[in-house]
Amino acid sequence: MDVTVSQAQGRVPVTIFRITGAVTDNQELEARAKAAYEGGARNILLDLTDVPYMATAGLRALHAIFTLLRADTLEESDEATKAGIAAGTFLSPHLKLAKPSAHVLEVLKAAGYDMFLEIHRDVNQAVASF
Amino acid sequence: MDTALLKHVPLFVSLPPSALADMAVSFQETRYSAGAVLFREGDYGDRFYIVLDGCIAIVKALGSDDERLLGRRGAGEFVGEMSLLSQDGLRTASVRVEADARVLELTRADFDALLHRYPLLAYEMLRVLSMRLRESHDTAIHDLHEKNARLAQAYADLQSAQARIIEQETLERELRLARETQESMLPRALPRLAGFDIGARMVAARMVGGDFYDLLPLSPHRLGVVIGDVSGKGMPAALFMALVSSLLRAEALRSDTSPEQVLRIVNRHLLSRDARGMFVTVLYGVLCRETREFAFVRAGHEMPLLLDADGALLTPAMGRGHPLGLFPNPVLDIQAVRLPPGGMLLLYTDGVNEAMDAQSQLFGPERIVAAVRGARDTSAQQLCDQLVQAVTTYRGLAAQADDITLVAVRAQ
């Protein structure tokens, strides 16, 4: 798995992680996100165009990044977020996904990740949504 | 030869000039080029040598792998006396010229005659020999120290290599024990439920795995069926799997606890511990003998497959469900299906459908469905075994990336 990092500007600055290869390990992706976060990134878009397969370890990394970016936004009510997650209506404003393959989309849906992460079909559209 | 040359030889400084003149007639001056060998170890010695200039080397085991330099002699020093003084007369080492040398040579007979005439020479020679002997002892002891140090280092290396082997063996033994412990947590014999044929199989990708399944006899009429997949592999996943499956079994076997309640309680337990971001996808359902209904709750796990006796797919649409261990109040997918006579319900983990061949192509749910359709006359256990075999064959030389787990229930 390789990660190429770039920057884009929506209404807020967006850090794009273009991932290439199967995501079978959580550590590298989490480490890259942490490094970006420490460098000031607060909104991350994961471009999954070239990800043929995502294991549960990959899902674990996605959740870790979701939590990392959520921790910084204390102004967002934690209770409201929890209630939103419980109702399946909360979508993270800080972590979004773009262009998963049909199979990866199936994996994300089976694990209920589409309930808290926005999934876009187009990278530009995803950037503009932040 | 010129008497003046002898004056500068330390061995002769104590002799009167007349003696030097007397001796001069016996000596013969010879030149040797670098590389020449004056004599070889083991030869019979018939000459004594005094170096006038240049440099010669005294060497043991000359020309062999064990060749060893004993010392060097330069201007004014002598060599070759030992074989002339010893009883057998044999050279104890070889002498090779290192830098072009001029030497004085004296025959054995002249050497003997010289010592008889000038006994003082014998004392002088003895003084030099004593000094060389001491040097030789020092060298031998130094060599010994060096060899001991090398031996001690080799011994230490051997000990640490042995310690590493023991550590590795201990680790492997512990992993084997962990695997046995993990296997012992799976049902030893599958419980029976009248009217249903049940099979199950788990194959870990590593020595221990993060997948699990369980079959819980809740009553003579109701059987709990569990399948789960912890995020990750290896020992951390195995420990988390042990925690989850124990919690689930304990909660499920309490009377009057619905599958949804069981998963919510397990989720609360998991969140109360810092599991370093680990979570688990679980499907837990209860199979009822009378109604043939399988009422299940899906927490982020793959949907089960349901086929009727003719191989038609009856799997309901996937609802929405979070895994356990992520959120305090997860959304859970609550569903129920009815197994028709001859129908097959198959629960599996992503190690089955996401097994990859050497070209990274996925096994996919279609191949699972095809395997179920092709196994209409086999038992539920045979179906599980055949599917494991099919995945293994499909994978070919590619490594098993994830644990594989299957639970099959056929309605009779």
XYZ file of C-alpha atoms in Angstrom, chain A residues 24 52-57 59-60 63 66 82 85-88 103 106-107 109-113 115-116, chain B residues 229-233 276-279 298 300-301 318 320-323 326-329 331 350 354 356 362:
52
model
C -4.485 -4.830 4.995
C -8.853 -3.186 -4.702
C -9.423 -4.588 -1.225
C -9.831 -3.385 2.339
C -9.430 -5.755 5.292
C -10.845 -5.170 8.776
C -7.469 -3.665 9.700
C -11.578 -0.312 8.680
C -9.794 0.009 11.996
C -12.126 4.636 12.527
C -12.247 9.508 12.276
C -23.159 10.211 19.760
C -24.145 8.002 15.299
C -26.726 5.954 17.225
C -29.414 7.139 14.829
C -27.151 6.580 11.840
C -16.262 -4.342 -3.563
C -19.734 -3.276 -0.107
C -17.220 -3.802 2.730
C -21.561 -0.703 3.919
C -21.477 -4.122 5.589
C -19.499 -2.589 8.454
C -21.874 0.377 8.629
C -19.129 2.872 7.781
C -23.398 5.704 8.359
C -20.676 8.000 9.712
C -14.062 -11.275 13.058
C -11.740 -9.089 15.112
C -10.059 -6.213 13.254
C -6.527 -7.454 12.709
C -4.583 -10.699 12.924
C -6.353 0.258 21.303
C -8.932 0.826 18.616
C -9.770 -2.850 18.145
C -13.293 -3.760 17.244
C -25.701 -8.201 12.475
C -21.014 -4.830 10.883
C -20.488 -8.442 9.772
C -28.589 -5.898 3.976
C -27.427 -1.112 8.539
C -25.215 -2.175 11.420
C -22.085 -0.938 13.184
C -19.384 -3.288 14.466
C -16.561 1.499 18.149
C -19.576 3.441 19.386
C -21.481 3.541 22.694
C -24.870 3.021 21.088
C -26.846 0.797 15.040
C -14.276 -11.957 4.953
C -11.825 -11.818 0.073
C -7.007 -13.477 -3.275
C -10.951 -11.889 -5.013
